[in-house]
Structure formats: C-alpha cells, structure tokens
Amino acid sequence: MFVFLLAVAAMEILGIAIIFPILSIIFESEKNESHAIFSVLKFLRIDHDLLHLLSALVFVTFLKSTIILISKWQVGVAVANLGLDIRNQLVASICTVEWPYFVQKPAGELANVVTSQIDAATNIYFHAARFGSDFIVALFFILFASILSPTIAILAFLISPLLMYSLRWFLQLASRSGRYQTALLQDLSRLMVDRLSSMKYLRASSEESVLATTLDNTSQRFAKAIKMDVFAKEGVSACFEPLVVLSMATGIYFLLMILGENKSEVFLLAIIFQRIMSKIGNMQTSLQGVVRCRGFYETVMNTIQEIDDRKEEWNGDQTPTLNSSLSLNSVGFQHGENIVLKDININVLAGSFTAITGPSGSGKTTIVDLIIGLQNPNYGTITVDEIPLKNLNIKMWRNLIAYVPQDPVLFNDSLWNNLTLYKNATSESDVWEALSQVKLDAHIRALPDGLHTVVGERGAALSGGQRQRLVIARALLRMPKLIILDEATSGLDLKTENQILALVSALDMTKISVSHQPAVLRYADQVITLIPQTEKQGSANSESLP
Ligand SMILES: Nc1ncnc2c1ncn2[C@@H]1O[C@H](COP(=O)(O)OP(=O)(O)OP(=O)(O)O)[C@@H](O)[C@H]1O
Ligand SMILES: [Mg+2]
C-alpha cells in the first residue's frame, strides 16, 4: 500500500513536471534547460516536443488514476469484509445473549445496528485509510515539489496546518451531527418497529396518527442533524477554495509583480501549490468522514460489548434425557423487587400430562421460562432425571423441547418454511401428517399455493386459531421429548380444542400445558394451580391436585 501511495505521489509530480515544458512551448518562453524538471524528463527519456509531452501527460494521468483505483478498491474490499465479519459476529452473539437482555432491549434498535449502523461504522476505516493515504501522498508530494520549488514546498508546508486548523469548527460540527444521527436513527428504528407491530389496532381505532405523532419529534431532530451534516460538508468546500485561491493570488501577485519571475514558471508554481492544496482538501474531507462515522462506530462497538457482557451462562455438558422426571425443587424467582414464584415444588413424570393454571400474572409463563432455561431461579434447583439443569448442555435440552408460546411465532414466509424452520430435508409427508393432526391439512390443500402460501407479517394472513394450530403442528414435527403449550389452545373453538388436547394427551412424550381453559384439566394427569404472591403472602404459591 505504501508503495502504491509513493507511486501516486510520483505520478502526480511527474504530471506537473511534464506540464512545465508544455507551458514553455505554449508561452514560447525560453527554456531553462538547467531546471530540475528537464533533468527529470531527460532521465525518463521524454523528448521536448509537444506531441511527446502531451502523450506522456495522458499516459501518466491514466497510470496514476489506475493506481488510485486499485488502492481504493483494496481498502473498499477490506472495509466491506470487516462489515461482514462484524455483522456475523453480532448475529452470533445475539443468538447466545441471555434472555432478559431481549426483554429490555428494543428489537428495532438491534435491527438498526445490524442492518444500517454497521456499514456507517465500518466506513470509519475507509475514511481513516483515505486520510492516511492522502496524508502520505501530500507529504511525498510536498517533498517532491521541493525539488521543483523549495519556496512553494515550504509555503505549502506552513499554510496547510493553518488552513486545516481554521476549518476545525466544521469538523466539530460533523462529529456532533454524526453522534446525533446514530442516536436518532436508533430512536426512529425502535419507534417504527414498535408502532408498526400495533398497526392493526391503530388503524381499527382510527388512531393511526399515533405513528406520526410519536415519530414527529425524532424525525424533526434527525432532519436537523442531517442539515448540520450537509452544512459541515459543504461549508468546508465553500471555505476551503476561497482560502486556497486567496493564498495563491497573493503568491502570484508577489512573484509576478515584485519579483518579476518567468511567467511559465510562476504558472507552474501556482499549479504545484494548487495540487498540494487539493491534497490537503482531500485530507480535510476524509477527516470529516472519520469524525462523522465515530458516533456510529461507538454505537456498534457498545452494542457488541453490551451483548458480550450478557452472554447466557450455561456451561453444563451432560446430555439430557428426560426418561424419568422433570422437577422444580423449592424454586423461587423474582423480577427485581417483585416476588413472582416462592418455594415452588413440581414433579413432572416422564410421559405424563401436567396442567398449570392460575390467575393472570401468577407466574405460569415464568415457570415455563425457568424450565426452558431462559430465566434462572433465584434459589432452588430444576432437575431433569435428577441432573440439575445447569449441568446439562442447554442447547441439547432445548432440542428435546417443543415450545408453543402464548403468542404464535410466525415469520413472513411460506407455510413450508414456517413449519420446517428452513430445514428443507424435512419429509413432505411428515409435514402433511402434522397438519392433519391439528386439522389444518384440508384448509392448506385448498389454498392455490398450498404449502408455499406466504403467511404475512407474524402470520397476519391466517386466523388466530389457524396460527395456533400451525405452531402446534410445527411443535409436533420436532418429535420432542417434552412439549410445552403456553395458552396454545385459547384461540380455538371448543371442539377443535378438545380434538387437539386429546391428540396431545395421547402423544408419547412429556406434556406441560399452561391454560385457564377447563378443557385442559380434563386431560391432565396432574394440575398445578398457582396462587399470586399478593394473595398468599409469605407462603409457597402453588397447590398441586392429582
Ligand atoms: N420482564 C419482566 N420484568 C418485570 N416483571 C415481569 C417481567 N415479566 C413478567 N413479569 C411479572 O412477573 C409476573 C408473572 O408473569 P407471567 O408472565 O409469568 O404471568 P402468567 O401467569 O403467565 O400470566 P398470564 O396468564 O397473564 O400469561 C407478573 O406479575 C409480571 O408482571
Ligand atoms: Mg403467561
């Protein structure tokens, strides 16, 4: 890379060296053969006639542009690969972060970091590399220029830092704008994702203006940050050129009027000075890019750090089996100050059907989260075949479970992908078998695109009951050892619910169903009733009915 930059500076200076004799020819001024330029041209065996000189000028410019293109391409490729690496690393980290992190971290913010902020952040390297290369080229250029005109080189060396210093205000503005932009983009993304997920309700209640109202302030501030950015960027170029021309005009005036220098030589010096200044201008632009991207870079790095600090702490390596029982032994759990579960004892025999009931907020879903290992109990242990959950390989344990959550999870993709979770090796007959078990096969067969029908965002193109049946079918396809249904049949009519419960209760696996529905109780081998802590202060909040 260093060699590339040296070559670019050499080409630049060579280009200028060739211009000098061209100017002498055009202005028909006498040739000062002793000038350093002529020695350079002689060394390169470039003849002094107009055609040769012009051809050499074109060739050198092409060569220089090609070298610049290659070096910039290399930097661009390195930056794109870095973006790819950071994105992959972040996605992998998101998959292993502890569950409570997701509960408090808005999805829109994470999505925004992964989609757009990473690219803006990695651009800091692109701008930094450009700044570095502009700096080196400028330095070489000034050094080479000192061969042609030491006065101009010294002048440029002194003026350049002054010029950059005088424009520092624009740098500060660009930096501030970058920080505002990254924070406001996070806000916009978080608000959009949150509000859009409630759009059906908002439209139905003619309250869609909530979207505009809550976004308005952030959008206005974002627009202000963009305006700041534009001002910082354009302000630099607007101020830079007049300052350069001012110093050049002063120089030309003194050289021509006072010193009475050779016209073509003064013209050449002006070109060298202008070229050096254009390098300094490039440095200023690159530096501005660096400070602008710094905010994005910090946001991305902070998010990566935040996620890495909250990795799920499951280090067990024993293989789970669930051949005899799953037990919660004197388990307690609280969310901050809020005691949710106290001294819970539940024993689920392998193959049995356990129903968990209790009023809303009594901790039913929390028990499920503890069994799956998404939350950790504050005290007590959870054991699978007598082995504590923390000693088990958690990924293998979750592989044994089919979890059907309270809100059916569906992706905006085909029925096939939703059922198989992108495992294309799944047998189609197994899929149809699972669908027929939940009584959804006839409906799907009647669809024009069958299993390739797209279900819409979160399954919006399906009815509530169809969504529930679809996720139960997906659970059955996993052939689990433990199926957990969290209010999974609440959206079904009584007849379908009974059919599905009868089907689930006959499955050769351990079954846990959280439900308020009386129908569930009929199929259960044991019923655990949770009592909210507020109603039964100080004692264990579960009652077990055989
Ligand atoms: N992330 C959280 N932070 C703080 N408190 C929480 C959090 N999640 C749940 N809770 C509280 O924990 C308690 C138990 O919640 P849980 O979801 O387990 O109830 P549930 O019995 O499943 O209720 P429902 O029948 O309404 O689904 C509730 O009081 C709830 O407010
Ligand atoms: Mg719940």
Coordinates of C-alpha atoms and ligand atoms in Angstrom, one line a residue:
M1 CA 0.0 0.0 0.0
F2 CA 2.8 2.3 0.9
V3 CA 4.5 1.7 -2.5
F4 CA 1.1 2.5 -4.2
L5 CA 0.9 5.8 -2.4
L6 CA 4.5 6.6 -3.2
A7 CA 3.8 5.8 -6.9
V8 CA 0.7 8.1 -6.9
A9 CA 2.7 11.0 -5.5
A10 CA 5.5 10.3 -8.0
M11 CA 2.9 10.2 -10.9
E12 CA 1.4 13.5 -9.7
I13 CA 4.7 15.2 -9.6
L14 CA 5.7 13.7 -13.0
G15 CA 2.4 15.0 -14.4
I16 CA 3.3 18.5 -13.3
A17 CA 6.9 18.2 -14.5
I18 CA 5.6 17.4 -17.9
I19 CA 3.3 20.5 -17.8
F20 CA 6.2 22.8 -17.4
P21 CA 7.9 22.3 -20.8
I22 CA 4.4 22.2 -22.3
L23 CA 3.8 25.7 -20.9
S24 CA 7.2 26.9 -22.2
I25 CA 6.2 25.7 -25.7
I26 CA 2.7 27.4 -25.4
F27 CA 4.0 30.7 -24.0
E28 CA 7.1 30.4 -26.3
S29 CA 9.2 31.4 -23.3
E30 CA 12.9 30.4 -23.3
K31 CA 13.7 27.0 -21.9
N32 CA 15.8 27.0 -18.8
E33 CA 17.5 23.6 -19.6
S34 CA 19.2 23.7 -16.2
H35 CA 15.9 23.5 -14.4
A36 CA 15.4 20.3 -12.3
I37 CA 12.3 19.4 -14.4
F38 CA 14.4 19.0 -17.5
S39 CA 16.8 16.6 -15.7
V40 CA 13.8 14.5 -14.7
L41 CA 12.4 14.4 -18.2
K42 CA 15.8 13.6 -19.6
F43 CA 16.2 10.8 -17.1
L44 CA 12.9 9.4 -18.3
R45 CA 13.8 9.9 -21.9
I46 CA 10.8 12.1 -22.7
D47 CA 11.5 14.3 -25.8
H48 CA 10.8 18.0 -25.6
D49 CA 8.3 18.2 -28.4
L50 CA 4.6 19.0 -27.8
L51 CA 3.3 15.6 -29.1
H52 CA 5.6 13.6 -26.9
L53 CA 4.9 15.7 -23.9
L54 CA 1.2 15.6 -24.2
S55 CA 1.2 11.9 -24.8
A56 CA 3.4 11.4 -21.7
L57 CA 1.0 13.6 -19.7
V58 CA -2.1 11.5 -20.7
F59 CA -0.2 8.3 -20.0
V60 CA 1.0 9.4 -16.6
T61 CA -2.5 10.5 -15.6
F62 CA -4.0 7.2 -16.7
L63 CA -1.4 5.3 -14.8
K64 CA -2.0 7.4 -11.7
S65 CA -5.8 7.0 -11.8
T66 CA -5.3 3.2 -12.2
I67 CA -3.1 3.0 -9.2
I68 CA -5.5 5.1 -7.2
L69 CA -8.4 2.9 -8.3
I70 CA -6.6 -0.3 -7.3
S71 CA -5.6 1.0 -3.9
K72 CA -9.1 2.4 -3.1
W73 CA -10.6 -0.8 -4.3
Q74 CA -8.4 -2.7 -1.9
V75 CA -9.4 -0.5 1.0
G76 CA -13.1 -0.8 0.0
V77 CA -12.9 -4.6 -0.1
A78 CA -11.2 -4.7 3.3
V79 CA -13.9 -2.5 4.8
A80 CA -16.7 -4.5 3.2
N81 CA -15.2 -7.7 4.6
L82 CA -14.8 -6.1 8.0
G83 CA -18.5 -5.1 7.9
L84 CA -19.4 -8.7 7.0
D85 CA -17.3 -10.0 9.9
I86 CA -18.8 -7.6 12.5
R87 CA -22.3 -8.4 11.3
N88 CA -21.7 -12.2 11.5
Q89 CA -20.1 -11.8 14.9
L90 CA -23.1 -9.7 16.2
V91 CA -25.7 -12.1 14.8
A92 CA -23.8 -15.0 16.5
S93 CA -23.6 -13.0 19.8
I94 CA -27.4 -12.2 19.6
C95 CA -28.1 -15.9 19.5
T96 CA -26.3 -16.5 22.8
V97 CA -27.2 -13.5 24.8
E98 CA -29.2 -14.1 27.9
W99 CA -32.9 -13.9 27.5
P100 CA -33.6 -11.0 29.9
Y101 CA -31.5 -8.8 27.6
F102 CA -34.1 -9.2 24.9
V103 CA -36.9 -8.3 27.2
Q104 CA -35.4 -4.8 27.8
K105 CA -33.6 -4.2 24.5
P106 CA -36.0 -2.9 21.8
A107 CA -35.9 -5.1 18.7
G108 CA -35.8 -2.0 16.4
E109 CA -32.5 -0.9 17.9
L110 CA -30.8 -4.2 17.4
A111 CA -32.2 -4.5 13.9
N112 CA -30.9 -1.0 13.1
V113 CA -27.4 -1.8 14.4
V114 CA -27.3 -5.0 12.4
T115 CA -28.7 -3.5 9.2
S116 CA -27.5 0.0 8.8
Q117 CA -25.3 1.2 11.6
I118 CA -22.5 -1.4 10.9
D119 CA -21.9 -0.1 7.5
A120 CA -21.7 3.5 8.6
A121 CA -19.4 2.4 11.5
T122 CA -17.0 0.4 9.3
N123 CA -16.8 3.4 6.9
I124 CA -14.7 5.0 9.7
Y125 CA -11.9 2.6 8.5
F126 CA -12.5 3.7 4.9
H127 CA -12.2 7.4 5.7
A128 CA -9.3 6.8 8.1
A129 CA -7.4 4.8 5.4
R130 CA -8.2 7.6 2.9
F131 CA -6.9 10.2 5.4
G132 CA -3.8 8.2 6.0
S133 CA -3.1 7.8 2.2
D134 CA -4.0 11.4 1.5
F135 CA -1.6 12.4 4.2
I136 CA 1.3 10.3 2.9
V137 CA 0.6 11.4 -0.7
A138 CA 0.6 15.0 0.4
L139 CA 3.8 14.6 2.3
F140 CA 5.6 12.9 -0.6
F141 CA 4.1 15.4 -3.0
I142 CA 5.5 18.3 -0.9
L143 CA 8.9 16.6 -0.7
F144 CA 9.0 16.1 -4.5
A145 CA 7.7 19.6 -5.0
S146 CA 10.6 20.9 -3.0
I147 CA 12.9 19.6 -5.9
L148 CA 10.9 21.8 -8.3
S149 CA 10.5 24.8 -6.0
P150 CA 11.6 24.7 -2.4
T151 CA 9.9 28.1 -1.7
I152 CA 6.5 26.7 -2.7
A153 CA 7.1 23.5 -0.7
I154 CA 7.9 25.4 2.5
L155 CA 5.0 27.7 1.9
A156 CA 2.6 24.8 1.5
F157 CA 4.1 23.1 4.5
L158 CA 3.3 26.1 6.6
I159 CA 0.0 27.1 5.2
S160 CA -1.6 23.5 5.2
P161 CA -1.9 23.0 9.0
L162 CA -3.1 26.6 9.4
L163 CA -5.8 26.0 6.8
M164 CA -6.9 22.8 8.5
Y165 CA -6.9 24.5 11.9
S166 CA -9.0 27.3 10.6
L167 CA -11.6 24.8 9.4
R168 CA -11.8 22.8 12.7
W169 CA -15.2 24.2 13.5
F170 CA -16.7 22.2 10.6
L171 CA -15.0 19.1 12.0
Q172 CA -16.7 19.6 15.4
L173 CA -20.0 20.1 13.7
A174 CA -19.6 16.9 11.6
S175 CA -18.7 15.0 14.8
R176 CA -21.8 16.3 16.6
S177 CA -24.0 15.6 13.7
G178 CA -22.7 12.0 13.5
R179 CA -23.4 11.4 17.1
Y180 CA -27.0 12.8 16.8
Q181 CA -27.6 10.8 13.7
T182 CA -26.7 7.5 15.2
A183 CA -28.8 8.1 18.4
L184 CA -31.8 9.4 16.4
L185 CA -31.7 6.5 13.9
Q186 CA -31.8 4.1 16.9
D187 CA -34.9 6.0 18.2
L188 CA -36.6 6.1 14.8
S189 CA -36.0 2.4 14.3
R190 CA -37.2 1.4 17.7
L191 CA -40.3 3.6 17.4
M192 CA -41.2 2.3 13.9
V193 CA -40.8 -1.4 14.8
D194 CA -42.8 -0.9 18.0
R195 CA -45.6 1.1 16.5
L196 CA -45.9 -0.9 13.2
S197 CA -46.5 -4.1 15.2
S198 CA -49.6 -2.4 16.6
M199 CA -50.8 -1.0 13.3
K200 CA -53.9 -3.2 13.0
Y201 CA -55.2 -1.9 16.4
L202 CA -54.3 1.7 15.5
R203 CA -56.0 1.6 12.1
A204 CA -59.0 -0.1 13.5
S205 CA -59.4 2.5 16.2
S206 CA -58.7 5.4 13.8
E207 CA -55.7 6.2 15.9
E208 CA -53.0 5.8 13.2
S209 CA -51.9 9.3 13.9
V210 CA -50.1 7.9 16.9
L211 CA -47.4 6.7 14.4
A212 CA -46.8 10.3 13.1
T213 CA -47.2 11.9 16.5
T214 CA -44.6 9.7 18.2
L215 CA -42.2 9.8 15.3
D216 CA -42.6 13.5 14.5
N217 CA -40.2 14.9 17.1
T218 CA -37.4 12.4 16.4
S219 CA -37.9 12.8 12.6
Q220 CA -37.5 16.6 13.0
R221 CA -34.4 16.2 15.1
F222 CA -33.0 13.7 12.6
A223 CA -33.6 16.2 9.8
K224 CA -31.8 18.9 11.8
A225 CA -28.8 16.5 12.3
I226 CA -28.7 15.9 8.5
K227 CA -28.8 19.6 7.8
M228 CA -25.9 20.1 10.2
D229 CA -24.0 17.3 8.3
V230 CA -24.7 19.0 5.0
F231 CA -23.6 22.3 6.3
A232 CA -20.4 20.8 7.8
K233 CA -19.6 19.1 4.5
E234 CA -20.4 21.9 2.1
G235 CA -19.1 24.6 4.5
V236 CA -15.6 23.1 4.3
S237 CA -15.5 23.0 0.5
A238 CA -17.1 26.5 0.4
C239 CA -14.4 28.0 2.7
F240 CA -11.5 25.9 1.5
E241 CA -11.4 27.0 -2.1
P242 CA -11.6 30.8 -1.4
L243 CA -8.8 30.4 1.2
V244 CA -6.6 28.5 -1.3
V245 CA -7.3 31.0 -4.1
L246 CA -6.6 33.9 -1.7
S247 CA -3.1 32.5 -0.8
M248 CA -2.5 31.6 -4.4
A249 CA -3.5 35.1 -5.7
T250 CA -1.2 36.7 -3.1
G251 CA 1.6 34.4 -4.1
I252 CA 1.2 35.0 -7.8
Y253 CA 0.9 38.8 -7.3
F254 CA 4.2 38.9 -5.4
L255 CA 6.0 36.6 -7.7
L256 CA 5.0 38.3 -10.9
M257 CA 4.8 42.0 -9.9
I258 CA 7.5 42.2 -7.3
L259 CA 10.0 39.5 -8.2
G260 CA 9.2 39.6 -12.0
E261 CA 9.6 35.8 -12.3
N262 CA 9.3 33.9 -15.6
K263 CA 5.6 33.7 -16.5
S264 CA 5.5 29.9 -17.2
E265 CA 7.5 29.2 -14.0
V266 CA 5.0 31.2 -11.9
F267 CA 2.2 29.4 -13.6
L268 CA 3.8 26.1 -12.8
L269 CA 4.4 27.1 -9.2
A270 CA 0.7 28.1 -9.0
I271 CA -0.3 24.6 -10.3
I272 CA 2.0 22.9 -7.8
F273 CA 0.6 24.9 -4.9
Q274 CA -3.0 24.3 -6.1
R275 CA -2.2 20.5 -6.3
I276 CA -0.8 20.4 -2.8
M277 CA -3.8 22.3 -1.5
S278 CA -6.2 19.9 -3.2
K279 CA -4.4 17.0 -1.3
I280 CA -5.0 19.0 1.9
G281 CA -8.6 19.4 0.9
N282 CA -8.9 15.7 0.5
M283 CA -7.4 15.2 3.9
Q284 CA -9.9 17.5 5.4
T285 CA -12.8 15.7 3.7
S286 CA -11.5 12.3 4.9
L287 CA -11.1 13.6 8.4
Q288 CA -14.6 14.9 8.4
G289 CA -15.7 11.4 7.3
V290 CA -13.8 9.9 10.3
V291 CA -15.4 12.2 12.9
R292 CA -18.8 11.8 11.3
C293 CA -18.7 8.0 11.5
R294 CA -17.3 7.9 15.0
G295 CA -20.8 8.1 16.6
F296 CA -21.9 5.1 14.5
Y297 CA -18.7 3.2 15.3
E298 CA -19.2 3.8 19.1
T299 CA -22.8 2.7 18.9
V300 CA -21.9 -0.6 17.2
M301 CA -18.9 -1.3 19.4
N302 CA -21.0 -0.5 22.6
T303 CA -23.8 -2.9 21.4
I304 CA -21.3 -5.7 20.8
Q305 CA -19.7 -5.1 24.2
E306 CA -23.1 -4.9 25.9
I307 CA -24.2 -8.2 24.3
D308 CA -20.9 -10.0 25.0
D309 CA -21.1 -8.9 28.7
R310 CA -24.5 -10.6 28.9
K311 CA -23.8 -13.9 27.4
E312 CA -26.0 -16.8 28.6
E313 CA -24.1 -18.6 31.4
W314 CA -24.8 -22.2 30.7
N315 CA -21.6 -24.2 30.9
G316 CA -23.1 -27.7 31.5
D317 CA -22.1 -30.5 29.2
Q318 CA -24.2 -33.5 30.3
T319 CA -26.6 -35.0 27.8
P320 CA -30.2 -34.5 28.9
T321 CA -32.6 -37.5 28.6
L322 CA -35.9 -37.0 30.4
N323 CA -36.6 -40.6 30.9
S324 CA -38.0 -40.4 34.5
S325 CA -38.9 -36.9 35.6
L326 CA -38.5 -33.2 35.5
S327 CA -38.6 -31.4 38.9
L328 CA -38.7 -27.9 40.3
N329 CA -37.3 -28.2 43.9
S330 CA -38.2 -25.3 46.2
V331 CA -37.7 -22.8 43.4
G332 CA -38.1 -19.1 43.9
F333 CA -37.9 -16.3 41.3
Q334 CA -38.4 -12.6 41.4
H335 CA -38.3 -9.7 38.9
G336 CA -36.4 -7.0 40.8
E337 CA -38.5 -6.5 43.9
N338 CA -41.5 -8.3 42.5
I339 CA -41.6 -11.9 44.0
V340 CA -43.2 -14.0 41.3
L341 CA -42.5 -17.6 42.5
K342 CA -41.9 -18.7 46.0
D343 CA -40.8 -22.2 47.1
I344 CA -42.3 -24.0 44.1
N345 CA -42.2 -27.8 44.1
I346 CA -43.4 -29.5 41.0
N347 CA -42.6 -33.1 39.9
V348 CA -43.5 -33.9 36.3
L349 CA -43.2 -37.6 35.5
A350 CA -41.8 -38.5 32.1
G351 CA -44.7 -39.2 29.6
S352 CA -47.3 -37.5 31.9
F353 CA -49.6 -34.6 31.2
T354 CA -49.3 -31.6 33.6
A355 CA -51.6 -28.7 33.5
I356 CA -50.5 -25.4 35.1
T357 CA -53.3 -23.0 35.9
G358 CA -53.7 -19.8 37.9
P359 CA -54.8 -16.2 37.5
S360 CA -53.1 -13.9 35.1
G361 CA -49.7 -12.7 36.5
S362 CA -49.4 -15.6 38.9
G363 CA -46.1 -16.8 37.2
K364 CA -47.2 -19.6 34.8
T365 CA -45.1 -18.3 31.8
T366 CA -42.3 -17.7 34.3
I367 CA -42.3 -21.4 35.2
V368 CA -42.1 -22.3 31.6
D369 CA -39.1 -19.8 31.1
L370 CA -37.3 -21.5 34.0
I371 CA -37.8 -25.0 32.6
I372 CA -36.5 -23.9 29.2
G373 CA -33.6 -22.2 30.9
L374 CA -34.5 -18.7 29.6
Q375 CA -34.5 -17.5 33.2
N376 CA -32.6 -18.7 36.2
P377 CA -34.2 -19.3 39.5
N378 CA -33.1 -17.1 42.4
Y379 CA -33.0 -20.2 44.6
G380 CA -33.8 -23.8 44.4
T381 CA -33.0 -26.2 41.5
I382 CA -34.6 -27.6 38.4
T383 CA -33.6 -31.1 37.6
V384 CA -34.0 -33.4 34.6
D385 CA -33.7 -37.1 35.6
E386 CA -32.1 -35.9 38.9
I387 CA -29.4 -33.8 37.0
P388 CA -29.5 -30.1 37.7
L389 CA -30.3 -28.0 34.6
K390 CA -27.1 -26.0 35.0
N391 CA -25.1 -29.3 34.5
L392 CA -26.9 -30.1 31.2
N393 CA -25.9 -29.0 27.7
I394 CA -28.6 -26.3 27.3
K395 CA -28.7 -26.5 23.6
M396 CA -29.4 -30.2 23.7
W397 CA -32.0 -29.7 26.4
R398 CA -33.8 -27.2 24.2
N399 CA -33.6 -29.5 21.3
L400 CA -35.7 -32.0 23.3
I401 CA -38.4 -29.4 23.8
A402 CA -41.2 -28.2 21.5
Y403 CA -42.4 -24.9 22.9
V404 CA -45.6 -23.4 21.8
P405 CA -45.7 -19.8 23.2
Q406 CA -48.6 -17.7 24.2
D407 CA -48.2 -15.5 21.0
P408 CA -47.7 -17.8 18.0
V409 CA -44.4 -17.1 16.4
L410 CA -44.6 -17.0 12.6
F411 CA -42.3 -15.5 10.0
N412 CA -43.4 -13.6 7.0
D413 CA -42.6 -16.5 4.8
S414 CA -44.2 -19.6 3.3
L415 CA -46.1 -22.2 5.3
W416 CA -43.4 -24.7 4.4
N417 CA -40.6 -22.6 5.9
N418 CA -42.6 -21.7 8.9
L419 CA -43.3 -25.4 9.6
T420 CA -39.9 -26.8 8.9
L421 CA -37.9 -23.7 10.1
Y422 CA -35.9 -23.8 6.9
K423 CA -34.9 -27.5 7.2
N424 CA -35.6 -28.4 3.7
A425 CA -34.7 -32.1 4.2
T426 CA -38.0 -32.5 6.2
S427 CA -40.2 -35.1 4.6
E428 CA -43.3 -33.6 3.0
S429 CA -45.5 -36.5 4.2
D430 CA -44.4 -35.7 7.8
V431 CA -45.5 -32.1 7.3
W432 CA -48.9 -33.2 6.0
E433 CA -49.2 -35.7 8.8
A434 CA -48.6 -33.0 11.4
L435 CA -51.1 -30.7 9.7
S436 CA -53.7 -33.3 9.6
Q437 CA -53.2 -33.9 13.4
V438 CA -54.1 -30.3 14.0
K439 CA -56.9 -30.4 11.4
L440 CA -55.3 -27.8 9.1
D441 CA -54.5 -30.1 6.1
A442 CA -57.8 -29.6 4.3
H443 CA -57.5 -25.8 4.5
I444 CA -53.9 -25.7 3.3
R445 CA -54.6 -28.1 0.4
A446 CA -57.4 -25.8 -0.8
L447 CA -55.0 -22.8 -1.0
P448 CA -53.8 -22.0 -4.6
D449 CA -50.2 -22.1 -3.5
G450 CA -50.6 -24.9 -0.9
L451 CA -47.6 -25.1 1.4
H452 CA -45.9 -22.3 -0.5
T453 CA -48.5 -19.7 0.6
V454 CA -46.9 -16.8 2.4
V455 CA -48.4 -16.2 5.8
G456 CA -47.7 -12.4 6.1
E457 CA -46.0 -10.5 8.8
R458 CA -46.4 -12.6 12.0
G459 CA -48.9 -14.8 10.2
A460 CA -51.3 -11.9 9.5
A461 CA -52.9 -13.8 6.6
L462 CA -54.1 -16.5 8.9
S463 CA -56.9 -16.5 11.6
G464 CA -55.8 -16.6 15.2
G465 CA -56.9 -20.2 15.6
Q466 CA -55.1 -21.2 12.4
R467 CA -51.9 -19.6 13.6
Q468 CA -52.1 -21.6 16.9
R469 CA -52.7 -24.8 15.0
L470 CA -49.9 -24.1 12.7
V471 CA -47.4 -23.6 15.6
I472 CA -48.7 -26.8 17.3
A473 CA -48.1 -28.7 14.0
R474 CA -44.5 -27.3 13.9
A475 CA -44.0 -28.5 17.5
L476 CA -45.2 -32.0 16.6
L477 CA -42.8 -32.1 13.6
R478 CA -39.9 -31.7 16.0
M479 CA -40.8 -35.1 17.6
P480 CA -39.8 -33.7 21.0
K481 CA -39.5 -35.5 24.4
L482 CA -41.2 -32.6 26.1
I483 CA -44.0 -30.4 24.6
I484 CA -44.9 -27.2 26.4
L485 CA -48.1 -25.4 25.4
D486 CA -48.5 -21.9 26.9
E487 CA -52.1 -20.9 26.4
A488 CA -51.7 -22.5 23.0
T489 CA -55.3 -23.6 22.6
S490 CA -57.0 -20.5 23.9
G491 CA -57.9 -19.2 20.4
L492 CA -59.6 -22.4 19.3
D493 CA -63.3 -23.4 19.4
L494 CA -64.2 -25.9 22.0
K495 CA -64.5 -28.8 19.5
T496 CA -61.0 -28.2 17.9
E497 CA -59.5 -27.5 21.3
N498 CA -60.8 -30.9 22.6
Q499 CA -59.5 -32.6 19.5
I500 CA -56.1 -31.1 19.9
L501 CA -55.9 -31.8 23.6
A502 CA -56.9 -35.4 23.1
L503 CA -54.2 -35.6 20.4
V504 CA -51.6 -34.0 22.7
S505 CA -52.5 -36.2 25.7
A506 CA -52.1 -39.3 23.6
L507 CA -48.6 -38.3 22.5
D508 CA -45.7 -40.4 23.7
M509 CA -43.8 -37.6 25.4
T510 CA -44.0 -35.4 28.5
K511 CA -46.6 -32.8 28.2
I512 CA -47.0 -29.5 30.1
S513 CA -49.9 -27.2 29.3
V514 CA -50.4 -23.7 30.7
S515 CA -54.1 -22.8 30.5
H516 CA -57.1 -21.2 32.0
Q517 CA -59.3 -23.5 30.0
P518 CA -61.3 -26.1 31.9
A519 CA -60.9 -28.5 28.9
V520 CA -57.2 -28.9 29.7
L521 CA -57.9 -30.0 33.2
R522 CA -59.9 -33.0 31.9
Y523 CA -56.9 -34.4 30.1
A524 CA -54.2 -33.7 32.7
D525 CA -52.6 -36.3 35.0
Q526 CA -51.9 -33.5 37.5
V527 CA -52.9 -29.9 37.8
I528 CA -50.7 -27.2 39.4
T529 CA -52.6 -24.2 40.5
L530 CA -50.5 -21.1 41.1
I531 CA -51.7 -18.5 43.6
P532 CA -50.5 -14.9 43.1
Q533 CA -48.0 -13.9 45.7
T534 CA -50.0 -10.8 46.6
E535 CA -52.9 -13.0 47.6
K536 CA -50.9 -15.5 49.7
Q537 CA -48.1 -13.6 51.3
G538 CA -45.3 -15.5 52.9
S539 CA -46.1 -19.0 51.8
A540 CA -45.4 -21.2 48.8
N541 CA -47.5 -20.2 45.8
S542 CA -48.5 -23.5 44.3
E543 CA -51.1 -26.1 45.0
S544 CA -50.9 -29.5 43.4
L545 CA -54.0 -31.5 42.6
P546 CA -53.6 -35.1 41.5
Ligands
LIG1 N1 -39.6 -8.8 32.2 C1 -40.3 -8.6 33.3 N2 -39.9 -7.7 34.2 C2 -40.6 -7.5 35.3 N3 -41.7 -8.2 35.7 C3 -42.1 -9.1 34.9 C4 -41.4 -9.4 33.6 N4 -42.1 -10.4 33.0 C5 -43.1 -10.8 33.8 N5 -43.1 -10.0 34.9 C6 -44.0 -10.1 36.1 O1 -44.0 -11.4 36.6 C7 -45.3 -11.9 37.0 C8 -45.6 -13.2 36.3 O2 -45.7 -13.1 34.9 P1 -46.0 -14.3 34.0 O3 -45.9 -13.9 32.6 O4 -45.3 -15.5 34.4 O5 -47.6 -14.5 34.4 P2 -48.6 -15.5 33.8 O6 -49.1 -16.3 34.9 O7 -48.1 -16.3 32.7 O8 -49.8 -14.5 33.3 P3 -50.8 -14.7 32.1 O9 -51.8 -15.7 32.4 O10 -51.3 -13.3 32.0 O11 -50.0 -15.0 30.9 C9 -46.2 -10.8 36.6 O12 -46.6 -10.0 37.8 C10 -45.5 -9.9 35.6 O13 -45.8 -8.6 35.8
MG2 MG -48.4 -16.2 30.6

